[in-house]
Short mmCIF file of C-alpha atoms in Angstrom, two decimals:
data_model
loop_
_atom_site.label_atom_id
_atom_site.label_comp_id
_atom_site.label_asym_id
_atom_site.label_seq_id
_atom_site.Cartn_x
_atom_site.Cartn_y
_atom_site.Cartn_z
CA UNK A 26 91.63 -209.74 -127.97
CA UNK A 27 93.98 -209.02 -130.87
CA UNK A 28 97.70 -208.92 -131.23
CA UNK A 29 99.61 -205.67 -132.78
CA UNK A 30 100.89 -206.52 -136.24
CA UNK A 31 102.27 -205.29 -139.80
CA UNK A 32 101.62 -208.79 -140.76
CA UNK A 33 98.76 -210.13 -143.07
CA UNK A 34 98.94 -213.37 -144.67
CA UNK A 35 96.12 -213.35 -147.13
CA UNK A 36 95.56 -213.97 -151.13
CA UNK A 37 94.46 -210.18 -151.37
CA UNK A 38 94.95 -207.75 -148.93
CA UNK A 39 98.31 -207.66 -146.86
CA UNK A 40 98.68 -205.31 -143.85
CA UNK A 41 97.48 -205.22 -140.35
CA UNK A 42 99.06 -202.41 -138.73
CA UNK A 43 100.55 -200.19 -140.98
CA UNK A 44 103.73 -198.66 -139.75
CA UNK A 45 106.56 -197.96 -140.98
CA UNK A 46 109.27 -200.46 -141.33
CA UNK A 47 112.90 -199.08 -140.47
CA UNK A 48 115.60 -198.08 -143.30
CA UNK A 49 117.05 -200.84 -144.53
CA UNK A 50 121.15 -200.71 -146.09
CA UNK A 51 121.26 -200.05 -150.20
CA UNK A 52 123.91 -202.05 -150.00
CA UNK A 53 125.28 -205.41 -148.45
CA UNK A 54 127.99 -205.50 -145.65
CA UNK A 55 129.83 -208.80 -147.00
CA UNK A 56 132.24 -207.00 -149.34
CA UNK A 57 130.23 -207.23 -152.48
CA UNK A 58 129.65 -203.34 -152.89
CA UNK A 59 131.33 -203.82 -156.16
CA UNK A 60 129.02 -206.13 -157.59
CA UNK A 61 126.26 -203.87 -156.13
CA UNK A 62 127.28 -200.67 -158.10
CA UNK A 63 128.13 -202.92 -161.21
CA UNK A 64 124.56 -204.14 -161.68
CA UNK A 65 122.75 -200.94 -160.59
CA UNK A 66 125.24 -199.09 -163.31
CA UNK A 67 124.01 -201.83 -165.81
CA UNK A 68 120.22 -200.73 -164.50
CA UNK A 69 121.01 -197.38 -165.25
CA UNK A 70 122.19 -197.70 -168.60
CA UNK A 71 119.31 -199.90 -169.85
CA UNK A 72 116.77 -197.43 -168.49
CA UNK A 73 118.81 -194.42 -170.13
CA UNK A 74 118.59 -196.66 -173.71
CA UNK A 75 115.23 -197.29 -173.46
CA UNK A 76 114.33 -193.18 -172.51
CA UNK A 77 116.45 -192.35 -175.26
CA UNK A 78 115.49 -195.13 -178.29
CA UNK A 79 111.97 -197.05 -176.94
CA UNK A 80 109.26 -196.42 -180.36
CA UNK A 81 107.13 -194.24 -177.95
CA UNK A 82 107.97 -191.98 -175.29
CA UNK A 83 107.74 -193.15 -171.79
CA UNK A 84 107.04 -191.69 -168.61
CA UNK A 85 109.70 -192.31 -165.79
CA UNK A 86 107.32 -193.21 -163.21
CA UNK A 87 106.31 -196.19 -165.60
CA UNK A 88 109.58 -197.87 -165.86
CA UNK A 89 110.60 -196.94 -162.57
CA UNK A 90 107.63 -198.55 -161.43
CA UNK A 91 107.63 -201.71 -163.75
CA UNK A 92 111.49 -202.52 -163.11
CA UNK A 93 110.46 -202.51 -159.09
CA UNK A 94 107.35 -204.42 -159.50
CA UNK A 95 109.73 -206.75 -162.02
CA UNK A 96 111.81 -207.18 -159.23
CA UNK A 97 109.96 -208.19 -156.75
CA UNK A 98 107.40 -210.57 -158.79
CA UNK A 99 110.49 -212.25 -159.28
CA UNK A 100 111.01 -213.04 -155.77
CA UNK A 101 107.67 -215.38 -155.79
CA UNK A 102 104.12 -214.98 -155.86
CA UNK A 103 102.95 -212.49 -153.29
CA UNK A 104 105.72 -210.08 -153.10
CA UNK A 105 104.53 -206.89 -155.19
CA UNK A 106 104.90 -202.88 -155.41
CA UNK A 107 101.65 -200.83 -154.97
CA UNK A 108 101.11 -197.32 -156.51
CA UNK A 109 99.36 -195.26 -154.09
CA UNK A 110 96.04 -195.94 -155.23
CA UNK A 111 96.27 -199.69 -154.95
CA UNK A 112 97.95 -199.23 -151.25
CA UNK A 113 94.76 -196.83 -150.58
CA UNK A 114 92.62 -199.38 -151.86
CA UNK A 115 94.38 -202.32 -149.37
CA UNK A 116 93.91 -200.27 -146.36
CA UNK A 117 90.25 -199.84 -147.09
CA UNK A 118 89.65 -203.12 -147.79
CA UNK A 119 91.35 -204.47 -144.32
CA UNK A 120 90.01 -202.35 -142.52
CA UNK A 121 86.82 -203.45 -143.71
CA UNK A 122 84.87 -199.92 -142.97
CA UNK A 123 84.90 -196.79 -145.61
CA UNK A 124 82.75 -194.23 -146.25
CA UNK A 125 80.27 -194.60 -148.79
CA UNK A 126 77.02 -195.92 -149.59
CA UNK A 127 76.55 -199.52 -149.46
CA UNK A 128 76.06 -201.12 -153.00
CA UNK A 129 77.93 -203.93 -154.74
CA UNK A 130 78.81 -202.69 -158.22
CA UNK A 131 79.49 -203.94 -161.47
CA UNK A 132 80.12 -202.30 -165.04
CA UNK A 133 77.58 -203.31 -167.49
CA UNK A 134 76.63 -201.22 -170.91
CA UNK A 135 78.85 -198.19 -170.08
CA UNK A 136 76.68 -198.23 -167.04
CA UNK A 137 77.03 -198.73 -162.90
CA UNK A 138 75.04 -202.26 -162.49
CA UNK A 139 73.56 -202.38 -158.52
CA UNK A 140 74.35 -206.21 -157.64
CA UNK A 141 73.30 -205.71 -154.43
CA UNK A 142 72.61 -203.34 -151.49
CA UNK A 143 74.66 -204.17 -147.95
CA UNK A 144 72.31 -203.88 -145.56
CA UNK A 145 71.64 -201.29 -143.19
CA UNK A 146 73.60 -198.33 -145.14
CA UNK A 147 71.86 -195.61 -147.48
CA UNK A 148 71.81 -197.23 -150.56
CA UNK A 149 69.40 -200.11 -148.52
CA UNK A 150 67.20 -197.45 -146.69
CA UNK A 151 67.23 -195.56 -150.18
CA UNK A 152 65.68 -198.83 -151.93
CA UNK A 153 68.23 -199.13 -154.74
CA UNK A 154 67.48 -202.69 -155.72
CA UNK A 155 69.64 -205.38 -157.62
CA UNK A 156 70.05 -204.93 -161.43
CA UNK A 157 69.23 -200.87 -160.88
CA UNK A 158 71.28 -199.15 -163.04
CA UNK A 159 73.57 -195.76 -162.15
CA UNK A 160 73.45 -193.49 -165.25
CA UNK A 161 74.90 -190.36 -163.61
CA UNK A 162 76.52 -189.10 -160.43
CA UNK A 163 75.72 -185.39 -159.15
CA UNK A 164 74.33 -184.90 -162.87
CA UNK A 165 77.71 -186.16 -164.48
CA UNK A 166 76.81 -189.51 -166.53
CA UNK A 167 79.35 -192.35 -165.90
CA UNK A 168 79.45 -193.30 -169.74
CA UNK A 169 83.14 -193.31 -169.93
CA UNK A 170 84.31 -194.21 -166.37
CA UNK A 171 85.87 -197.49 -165.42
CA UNK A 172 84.42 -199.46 -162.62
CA UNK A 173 87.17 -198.24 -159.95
CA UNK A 174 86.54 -194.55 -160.74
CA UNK A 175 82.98 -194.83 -160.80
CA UNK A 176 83.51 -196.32 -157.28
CA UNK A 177 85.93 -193.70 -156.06
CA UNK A 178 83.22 -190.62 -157.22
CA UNK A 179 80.19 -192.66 -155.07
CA UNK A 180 82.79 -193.35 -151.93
CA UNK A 181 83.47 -190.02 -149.61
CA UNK A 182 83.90 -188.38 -146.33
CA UNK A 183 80.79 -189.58 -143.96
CA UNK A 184 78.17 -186.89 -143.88
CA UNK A 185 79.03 -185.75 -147.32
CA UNK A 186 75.66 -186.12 -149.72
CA UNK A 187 75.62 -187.59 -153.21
CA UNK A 188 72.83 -187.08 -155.93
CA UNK A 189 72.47 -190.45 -158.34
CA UNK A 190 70.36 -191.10 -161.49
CA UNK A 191 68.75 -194.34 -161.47
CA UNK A 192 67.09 -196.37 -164.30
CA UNK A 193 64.90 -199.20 -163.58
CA UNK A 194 63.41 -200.96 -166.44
CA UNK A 195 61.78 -197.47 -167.86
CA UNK A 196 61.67 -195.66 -165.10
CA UNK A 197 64.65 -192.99 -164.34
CA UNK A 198 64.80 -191.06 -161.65
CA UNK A 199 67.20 -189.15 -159.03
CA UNK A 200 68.22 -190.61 -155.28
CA UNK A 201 70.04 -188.31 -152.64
CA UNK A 202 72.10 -190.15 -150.23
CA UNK A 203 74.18 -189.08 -147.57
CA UNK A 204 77.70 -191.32 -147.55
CA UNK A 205 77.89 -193.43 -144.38
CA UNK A 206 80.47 -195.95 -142.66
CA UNK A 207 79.49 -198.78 -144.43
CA UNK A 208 81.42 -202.29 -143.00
CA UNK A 209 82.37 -204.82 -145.20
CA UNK A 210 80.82 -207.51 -143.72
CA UNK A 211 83.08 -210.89 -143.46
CA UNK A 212 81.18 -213.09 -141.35
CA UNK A 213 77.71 -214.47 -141.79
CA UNK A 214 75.45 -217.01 -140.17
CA UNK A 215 71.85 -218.99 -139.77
CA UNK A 216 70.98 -222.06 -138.13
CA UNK A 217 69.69 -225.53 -139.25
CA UNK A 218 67.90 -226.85 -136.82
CA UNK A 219 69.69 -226.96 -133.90
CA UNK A 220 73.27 -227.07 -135.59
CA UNK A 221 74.91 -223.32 -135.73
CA UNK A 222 76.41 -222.21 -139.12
CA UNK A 223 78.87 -219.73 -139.54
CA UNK A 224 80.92 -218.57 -142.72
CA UNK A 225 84.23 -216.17 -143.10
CA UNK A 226 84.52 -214.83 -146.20
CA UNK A 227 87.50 -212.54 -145.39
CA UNK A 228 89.77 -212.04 -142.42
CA UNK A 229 89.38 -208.52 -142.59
CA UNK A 230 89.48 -206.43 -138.72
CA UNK A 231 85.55 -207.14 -138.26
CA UNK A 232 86.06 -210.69 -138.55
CA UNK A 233 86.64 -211.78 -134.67
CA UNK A 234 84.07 -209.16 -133.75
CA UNK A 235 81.65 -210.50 -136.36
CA UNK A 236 82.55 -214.14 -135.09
CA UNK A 237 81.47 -213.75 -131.23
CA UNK A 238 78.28 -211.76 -132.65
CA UNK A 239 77.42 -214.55 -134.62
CA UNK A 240 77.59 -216.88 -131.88
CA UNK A 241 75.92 -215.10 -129.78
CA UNK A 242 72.90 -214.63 -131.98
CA UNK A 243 73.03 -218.01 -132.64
CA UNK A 244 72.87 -219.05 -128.79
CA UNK A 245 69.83 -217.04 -128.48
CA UNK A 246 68.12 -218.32 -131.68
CA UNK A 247 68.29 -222.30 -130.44
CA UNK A 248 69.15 -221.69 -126.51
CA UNK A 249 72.73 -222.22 -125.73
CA UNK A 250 72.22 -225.69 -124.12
CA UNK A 251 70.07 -227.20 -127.36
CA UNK A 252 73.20 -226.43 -129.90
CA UNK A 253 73.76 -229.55 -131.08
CA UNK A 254 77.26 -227.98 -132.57
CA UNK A 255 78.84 -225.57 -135.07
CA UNK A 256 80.37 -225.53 -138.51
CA UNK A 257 82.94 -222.46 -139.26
CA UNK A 258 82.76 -222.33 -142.81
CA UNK A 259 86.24 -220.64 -144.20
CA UNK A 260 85.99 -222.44 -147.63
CA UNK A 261 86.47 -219.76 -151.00
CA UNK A 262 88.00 -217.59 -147.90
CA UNK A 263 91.35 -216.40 -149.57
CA UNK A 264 93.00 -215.25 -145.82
CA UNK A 265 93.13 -211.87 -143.86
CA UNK A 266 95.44 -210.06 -141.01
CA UNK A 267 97.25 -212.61 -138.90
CA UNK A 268 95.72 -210.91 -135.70
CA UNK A 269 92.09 -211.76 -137.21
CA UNK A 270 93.27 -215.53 -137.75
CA UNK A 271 95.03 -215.52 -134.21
CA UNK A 272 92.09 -214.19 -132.77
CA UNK A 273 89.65 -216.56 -134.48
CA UNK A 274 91.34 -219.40 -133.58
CA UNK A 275 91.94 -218.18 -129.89
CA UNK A 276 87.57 -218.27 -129.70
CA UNK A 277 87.51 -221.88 -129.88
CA UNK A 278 90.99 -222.74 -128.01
CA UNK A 279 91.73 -222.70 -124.38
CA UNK A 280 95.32 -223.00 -124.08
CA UNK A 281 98.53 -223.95 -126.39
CA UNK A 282 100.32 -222.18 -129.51
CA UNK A 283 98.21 -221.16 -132.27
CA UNK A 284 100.92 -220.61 -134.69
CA UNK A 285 104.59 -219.07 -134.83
CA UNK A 286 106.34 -217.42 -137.45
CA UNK A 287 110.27 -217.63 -138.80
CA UNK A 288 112.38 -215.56 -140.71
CA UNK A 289 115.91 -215.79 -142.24
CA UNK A 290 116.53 -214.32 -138.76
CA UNK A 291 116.91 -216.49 -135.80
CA UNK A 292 115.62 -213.26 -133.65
CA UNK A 293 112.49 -212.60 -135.50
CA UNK A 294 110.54 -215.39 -134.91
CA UNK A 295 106.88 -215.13 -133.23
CA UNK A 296 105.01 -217.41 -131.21
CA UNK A 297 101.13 -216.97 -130.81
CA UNK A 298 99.49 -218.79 -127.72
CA UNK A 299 95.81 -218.84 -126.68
CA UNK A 300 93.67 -217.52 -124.02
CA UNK A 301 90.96 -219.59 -121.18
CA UNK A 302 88.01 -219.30 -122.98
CA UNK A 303 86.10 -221.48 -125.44
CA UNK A 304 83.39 -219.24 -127.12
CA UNK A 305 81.37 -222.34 -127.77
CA UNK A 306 82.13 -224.03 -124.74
CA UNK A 307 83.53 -227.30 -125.83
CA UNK A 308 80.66 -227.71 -128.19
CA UNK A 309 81.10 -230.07 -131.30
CA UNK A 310 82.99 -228.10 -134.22
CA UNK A 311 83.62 -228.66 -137.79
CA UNK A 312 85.56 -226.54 -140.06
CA UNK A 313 85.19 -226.65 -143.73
CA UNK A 314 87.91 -225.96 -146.06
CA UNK A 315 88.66 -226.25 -149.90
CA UNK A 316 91.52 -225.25 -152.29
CA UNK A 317 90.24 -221.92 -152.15
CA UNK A 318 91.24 -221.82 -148.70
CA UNK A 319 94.02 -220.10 -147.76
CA UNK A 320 96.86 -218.40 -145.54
CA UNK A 321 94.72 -217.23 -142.65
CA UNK A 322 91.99 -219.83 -143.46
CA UNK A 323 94.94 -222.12 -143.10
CA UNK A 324 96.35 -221.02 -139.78
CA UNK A 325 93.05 -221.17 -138.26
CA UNK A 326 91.39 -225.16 -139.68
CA UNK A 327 95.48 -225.89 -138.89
CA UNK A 328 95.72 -224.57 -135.07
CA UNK A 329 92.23 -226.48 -134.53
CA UNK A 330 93.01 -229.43 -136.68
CA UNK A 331 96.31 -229.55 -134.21
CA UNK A 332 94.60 -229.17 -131.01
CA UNK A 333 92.12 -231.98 -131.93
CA UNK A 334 89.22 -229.00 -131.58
CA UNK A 335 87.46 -229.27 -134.72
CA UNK A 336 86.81 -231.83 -137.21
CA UNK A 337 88.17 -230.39 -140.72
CA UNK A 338 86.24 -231.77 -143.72
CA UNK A 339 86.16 -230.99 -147.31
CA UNK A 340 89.13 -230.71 -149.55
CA UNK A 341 92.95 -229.94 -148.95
CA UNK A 342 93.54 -226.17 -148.71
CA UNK A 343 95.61 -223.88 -150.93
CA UNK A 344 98.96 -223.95 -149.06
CA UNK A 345 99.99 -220.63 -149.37
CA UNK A 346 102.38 -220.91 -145.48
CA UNK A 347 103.99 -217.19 -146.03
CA UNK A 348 104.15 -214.10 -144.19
CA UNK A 349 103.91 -210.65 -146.00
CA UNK A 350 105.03 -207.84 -144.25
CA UNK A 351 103.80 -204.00 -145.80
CA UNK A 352 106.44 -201.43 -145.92
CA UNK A 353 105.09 -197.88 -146.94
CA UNK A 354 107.48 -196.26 -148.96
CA UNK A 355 107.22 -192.45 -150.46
CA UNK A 356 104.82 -190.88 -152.34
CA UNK A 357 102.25 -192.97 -150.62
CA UNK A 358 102.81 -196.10 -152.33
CA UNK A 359 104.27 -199.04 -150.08
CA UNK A 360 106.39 -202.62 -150.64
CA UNK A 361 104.50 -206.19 -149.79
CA UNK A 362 107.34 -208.00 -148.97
CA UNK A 363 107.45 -212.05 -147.62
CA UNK A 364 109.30 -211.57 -144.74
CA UNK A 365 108.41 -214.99 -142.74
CA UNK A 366 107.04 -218.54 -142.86
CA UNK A 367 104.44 -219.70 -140.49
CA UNK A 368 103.65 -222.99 -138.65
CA UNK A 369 101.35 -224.87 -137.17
CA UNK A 370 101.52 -225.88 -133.90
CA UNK A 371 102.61 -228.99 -134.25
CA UNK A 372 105.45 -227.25 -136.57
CA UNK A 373 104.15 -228.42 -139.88
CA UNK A 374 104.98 -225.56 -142.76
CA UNK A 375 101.83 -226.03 -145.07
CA UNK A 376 103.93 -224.36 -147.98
CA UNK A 377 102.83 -225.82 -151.51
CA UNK A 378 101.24 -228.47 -149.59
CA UNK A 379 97.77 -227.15 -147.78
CA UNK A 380 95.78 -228.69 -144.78
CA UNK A 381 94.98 -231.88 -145.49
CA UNK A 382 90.87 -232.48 -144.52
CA UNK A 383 90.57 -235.29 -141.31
CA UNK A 384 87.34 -236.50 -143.87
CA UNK A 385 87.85 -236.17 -147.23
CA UNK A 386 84.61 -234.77 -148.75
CA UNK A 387 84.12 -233.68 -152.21
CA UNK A 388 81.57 -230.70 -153.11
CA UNK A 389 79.34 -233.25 -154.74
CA UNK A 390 79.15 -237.40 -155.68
CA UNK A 391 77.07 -237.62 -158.20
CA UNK A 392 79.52 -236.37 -161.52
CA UNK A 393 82.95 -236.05 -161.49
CA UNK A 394 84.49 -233.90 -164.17
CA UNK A 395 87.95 -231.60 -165.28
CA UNK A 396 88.43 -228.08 -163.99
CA UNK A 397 91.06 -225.89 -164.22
CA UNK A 398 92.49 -225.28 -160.36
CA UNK A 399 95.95 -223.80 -159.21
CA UNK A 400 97.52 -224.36 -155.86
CA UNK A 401 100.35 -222.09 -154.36
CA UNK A 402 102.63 -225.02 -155.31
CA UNK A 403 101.41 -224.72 -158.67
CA UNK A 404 102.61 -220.78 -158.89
CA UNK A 405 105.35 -219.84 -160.90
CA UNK A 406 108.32 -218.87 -158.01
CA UNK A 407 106.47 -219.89 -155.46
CA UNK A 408 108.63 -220.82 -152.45
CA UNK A 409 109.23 -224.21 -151.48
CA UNK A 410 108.44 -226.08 -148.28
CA UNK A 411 110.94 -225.54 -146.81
CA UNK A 412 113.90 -223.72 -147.99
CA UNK A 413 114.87 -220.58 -148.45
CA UNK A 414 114.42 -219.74 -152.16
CA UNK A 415 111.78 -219.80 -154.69
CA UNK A 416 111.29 -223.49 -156.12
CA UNK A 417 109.01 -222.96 -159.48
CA UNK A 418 108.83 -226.60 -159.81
CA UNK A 419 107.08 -227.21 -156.31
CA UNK A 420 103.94 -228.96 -156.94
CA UNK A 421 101.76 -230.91 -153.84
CA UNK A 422 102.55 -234.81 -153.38
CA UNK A 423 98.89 -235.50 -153.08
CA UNK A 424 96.11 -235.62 -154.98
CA UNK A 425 92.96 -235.03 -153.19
CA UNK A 426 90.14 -233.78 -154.94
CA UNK A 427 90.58 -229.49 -154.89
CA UNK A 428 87.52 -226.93 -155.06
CA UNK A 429 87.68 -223.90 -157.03
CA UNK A 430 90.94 -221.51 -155.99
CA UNK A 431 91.19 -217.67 -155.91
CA UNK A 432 94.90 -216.23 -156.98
CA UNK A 433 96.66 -215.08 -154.74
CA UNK A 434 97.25 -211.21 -154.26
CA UNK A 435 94.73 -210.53 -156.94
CA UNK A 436 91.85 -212.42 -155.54
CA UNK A 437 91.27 -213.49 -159.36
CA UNK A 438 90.38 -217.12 -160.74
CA UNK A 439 93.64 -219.33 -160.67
CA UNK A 440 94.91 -220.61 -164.11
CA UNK A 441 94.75 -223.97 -165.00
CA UNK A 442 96.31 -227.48 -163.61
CA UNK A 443 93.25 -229.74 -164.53
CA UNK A 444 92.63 -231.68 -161.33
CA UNK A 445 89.69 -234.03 -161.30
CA UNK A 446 86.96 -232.45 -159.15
CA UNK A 447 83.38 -233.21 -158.73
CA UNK A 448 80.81 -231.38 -159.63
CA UNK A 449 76.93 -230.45 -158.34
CA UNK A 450 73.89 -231.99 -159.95
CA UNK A 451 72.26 -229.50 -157.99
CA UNK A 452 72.05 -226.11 -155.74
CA UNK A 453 72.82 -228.65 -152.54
CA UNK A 454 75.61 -227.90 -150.96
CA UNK A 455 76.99 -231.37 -150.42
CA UNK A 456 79.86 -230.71 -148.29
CA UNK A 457 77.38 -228.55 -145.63
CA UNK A 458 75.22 -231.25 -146.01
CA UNK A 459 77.52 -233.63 -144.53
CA UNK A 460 79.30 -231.54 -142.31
CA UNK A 461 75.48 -230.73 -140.71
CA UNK A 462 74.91 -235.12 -140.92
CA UNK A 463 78.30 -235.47 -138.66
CA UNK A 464 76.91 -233.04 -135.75
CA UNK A 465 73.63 -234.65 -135.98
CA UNK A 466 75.65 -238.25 -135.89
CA UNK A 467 77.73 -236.93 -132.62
CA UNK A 468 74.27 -235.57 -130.57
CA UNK A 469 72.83 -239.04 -130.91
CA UNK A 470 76.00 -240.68 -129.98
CA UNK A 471 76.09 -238.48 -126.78
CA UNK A 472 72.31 -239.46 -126.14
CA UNK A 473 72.20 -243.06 -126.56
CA UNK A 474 75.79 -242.74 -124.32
CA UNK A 475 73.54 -241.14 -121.13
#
C-alpha cells in the first residue's frame, strides 16, 4: 500500500516520485510586471559588475548557481537548489537501493576507512572487515580523492567488477568484487523477551516493506499470541517520503485520517485516510521520539498519538510540519521547494512546536547537564505555526527536555540553543528501558484483569 507522490517531508532527502512539475509564469498576473523587470534588471547589472570587477575570475555557473540557492535559502530552512550531482545523490538515497558494494566509508589518512560491511552484499561475502583500509581502486590509489569521489569510483552498474587494495594492520592485499544492488537498510529489529522492538532510521521506499518484515519475524521469534507488545523506535530518525510515513502509520491504524496537507491554494490540499488492517492486531504499542525526530517521524508518533494507538514517550520532537515538493529543472539539477503544511488528524500544525511525548522521559536520570540542541523553531527563517511567511524569531513555548537533533536538509549536527538535557552514566538506554517496563506493566494488568 503506498500513495503516488512528489512529496517528501524529511531533514535530508526530499522526493518521492520524481516528476516533473508544470511551467510555472516568470512573471506575476497582478499588474506588477514593472516591478518584476525592475529588480531582475538590477540582478543583471550586479552580476555584469561582479563578471567584470570581482579580484578573481568567476565562472557563470557559480554565481548563477549561488544567487538561486541565495534565493531560495532565503525563503526558510528547507527550500534549496541542487546541482546535478547532489539531485543524483537524493534519488539514490530515497530510493534506498544503488549499485555498489556494501561498505560504510569514511576518510581517514588520505585513505578509504571500512566502518562497516551491510550485510549480505559483496563487500560482506568478500570479508572486508571494520577499520580495513582502501588504498587503491582498479590499481589507482585514492590518496587525493575526497570521500564522495572515492564513493562514486566503488558505486556502478550491477554486474560490473571492481579490483580494491586492502591494508589490514600489515597485511595488503587485492579483493575483486562484482557491484551488486545493495539496499540501504532503514528498519531494524530484535526482541526482549517477549516485547517486539523495532527502529526506523530513515523513511526511505524500503521502510513499510522493512516494517511488515520485521513484524513478521518478530511473530515467529516469540509466537504471535505471547507478544506482550511493540515499541517503534523513530527517535534520531530525521523523516522520509510522505508515502513511507502514510504507509507506516496505515500498519498500525484501522480507519480515520492519517494526515492532510495545505497550500496557499484552497484546491491543493490532501487528505490521507487509513486502511482495515492492524499489522499488530491491536497489540500494545509505544512509539519513541526525541528532538531528533522529525517531519515523517512526526506525522507518524502524531497520526497514532491522535488515534489513541500508541503510547508516545521520550522527548518532544523537532517540529519541522512542512511539505517539500522536488521540481527537476535542466541540466539535471532540480528545485526543493515548500509547497505545503501538514496536519495531524486532529488538525494540529506541529510547526516550530514538535509532538509533545504522552510520558515525558528523558534519555537518562542520573546527571543532567548543557548541550547544544536546535529545533526547527530555532532555524533562522523558519516558518511560523501558522502563517504564511517565514518568522525567524519562532522559538517553541515549552521546555521539555530535547535529545540530540540532526539539521535539517543536511542531516548534520544542529547548532547550538543550550537546552538542559540529561545525560547517560552508562551504555543503558534509559528511555528503551522504560518504554520495555510500560509493556511489561500493561501484560500484568491484562492478567491480574482475567
Amino acid at each position: 500500500m503506498t500513495h503516488a507522490s512528489l512529496k517528501r517531508i524529511g531533514s535530508g532527502i526530499l522526493a518521492g516520485a520524481l516528476a516533473f512539475a508544470a511551467p510555472l509564469p516568470v512573471f506575476a498576473a497582478d499588474g506588477s510586471d514593472a516591478d518584476t523587470f525592475k529588480y531582475l534588471s538590477l540582478f543583471g547589472d550586479v552580476f555584469e559588475r561582479v563578471k567584470s570587477d570581482y579580484v578573481d575570475e568567476v565562472s557563470d555557473e557559480k554565481l548563477i548557481e549561488a544567487a538561486i540557492s541565495g534565493m531560495l535559502s532565503s525563503l526558510d530552512p528547507h527550500s534549496s537548489y541542487m546541482n546535478k550531482d547532489s539531485f543524483s545523490d537524493m534519488r539514490v538515497q530515497t530510493k534506498g537501493e544503488f549499485g555498489g558494494l556494501g561498505i560504510e566509508v569514511t576518510l581517514e589518512d588520505g585513505a578509504i576507512k571500512v566502518v562497516s560491511p551491510i550485510e549480505d552484499t559483496p563487500a560482506f561475502k568478500a570479508g572486508l572487515q571494520p577499520n580495513d583500509l582502501i588504498i587503491a581502486l582498479d590499481g589507482e590509489p585514492v590518496a587525493g580523492l575526497d570521500l564522495q569521489a572515492a564513493v562514486d569510483k566503488m558505486r556502478g552498474p550491477v554486474g560490473t567488477d571492481i579490483k580494491l587494495t586492502v591494508k589490514r594492520g600489515d597485511q595488503t592485499f587485492d579483493v575483486s568484487l562484482t557491484r551488486d544492488v545493495v539496499k540501504i537498510r532503514s528498519v531494524r529489529h530484535e526482541t526482549y523477551g517477549d516485547v517486539g522492538y523495532i527502529r526506523i532510521t530513515s523513511f526511505n521506499e524500503q521502510a513499510e516493506p522493512g516494517l511488515l518484515d520485521a513484524i513478521s519475524d518478530i511473530k515467529k521469534k516469540i509466537g504471535e499470541n505471547k507478544v506482550e507488545g511493540y515499541i517503534l523506535d523513530l527517535r534520531f530518525n530525521p523523516g522520509g517520503l510522505l508515502d513511507q510515513a502514510v504507509a507506516v502509520s496505515d500498519a498500525f491504524l484501522d480507519s480515520g485520517e492519517i494526515v492532510s496537507t495545505r497550500s496557499r491554494r484552497n484546491d491543493n490540499a490532501s487528505r490521507f485516510n487509513a486502511t482495515p488492517g492492524d499489522v499488530i492486531g491491536g497489540k500494545p504499542l509505544v512509539v519513541l521520539i526525541n528532538g531528533g525526530s522529525a517531519s515523517a517521524s512526526e506525522i507518524v508518533s502524531g497520526a497514532l498519538q491522535d488515534h489513541h494507538r500508541a503510547v508516545i514517550m521520550g522527548t518532544r520532537s523537532f517540529g519541522k510540519g512542512s511539505v517539500q515538493t522536488i521540481i527537476p529543472l535542466s541540466g539535471g539539477s532540480a528545485l526543493r521547494l515548500t509547497t505545503q503544511r501538514y496536519y495531524t488528524p486532529s488538525g494540529r500544525s506541529i510547526q516550530a512546536k514538535g509532538i509533545e511525548p504522552d510520558i515525558n522521559v528523558p534519555q537518562a536520570h542520573l546527571e543532567e547537564v548543557t548541550l547544544n540542541i536546535q529545533r526547527e523553531g530555532d532555524l533562522k527563517g523558519a516558518l511560523d505555526v501558522d502563517n504564511k511567511s517565514g518568522n525567524p524569531a519562532a522559538k517553541p513555548t515549552d521546555a521539555a527536555a530535547p535529545a540530540d537533533a540532526k539539521a535539517p536538509a543536511t542531516g548534520t549536527t544542529a547548532p547550538a540553543t543550550g537546552e538542559p538535557v540529561t545525560k547517560p552514566a552508562s551504555d543503558e538506554d534509559y528511555q528503551l528501558m522504560r518504554a520495555i517496563d510500560l509493556l511489561h506493566g500493561v501484560a500484568l494488568f491484562k492478567q491480574s484483569a482475567n
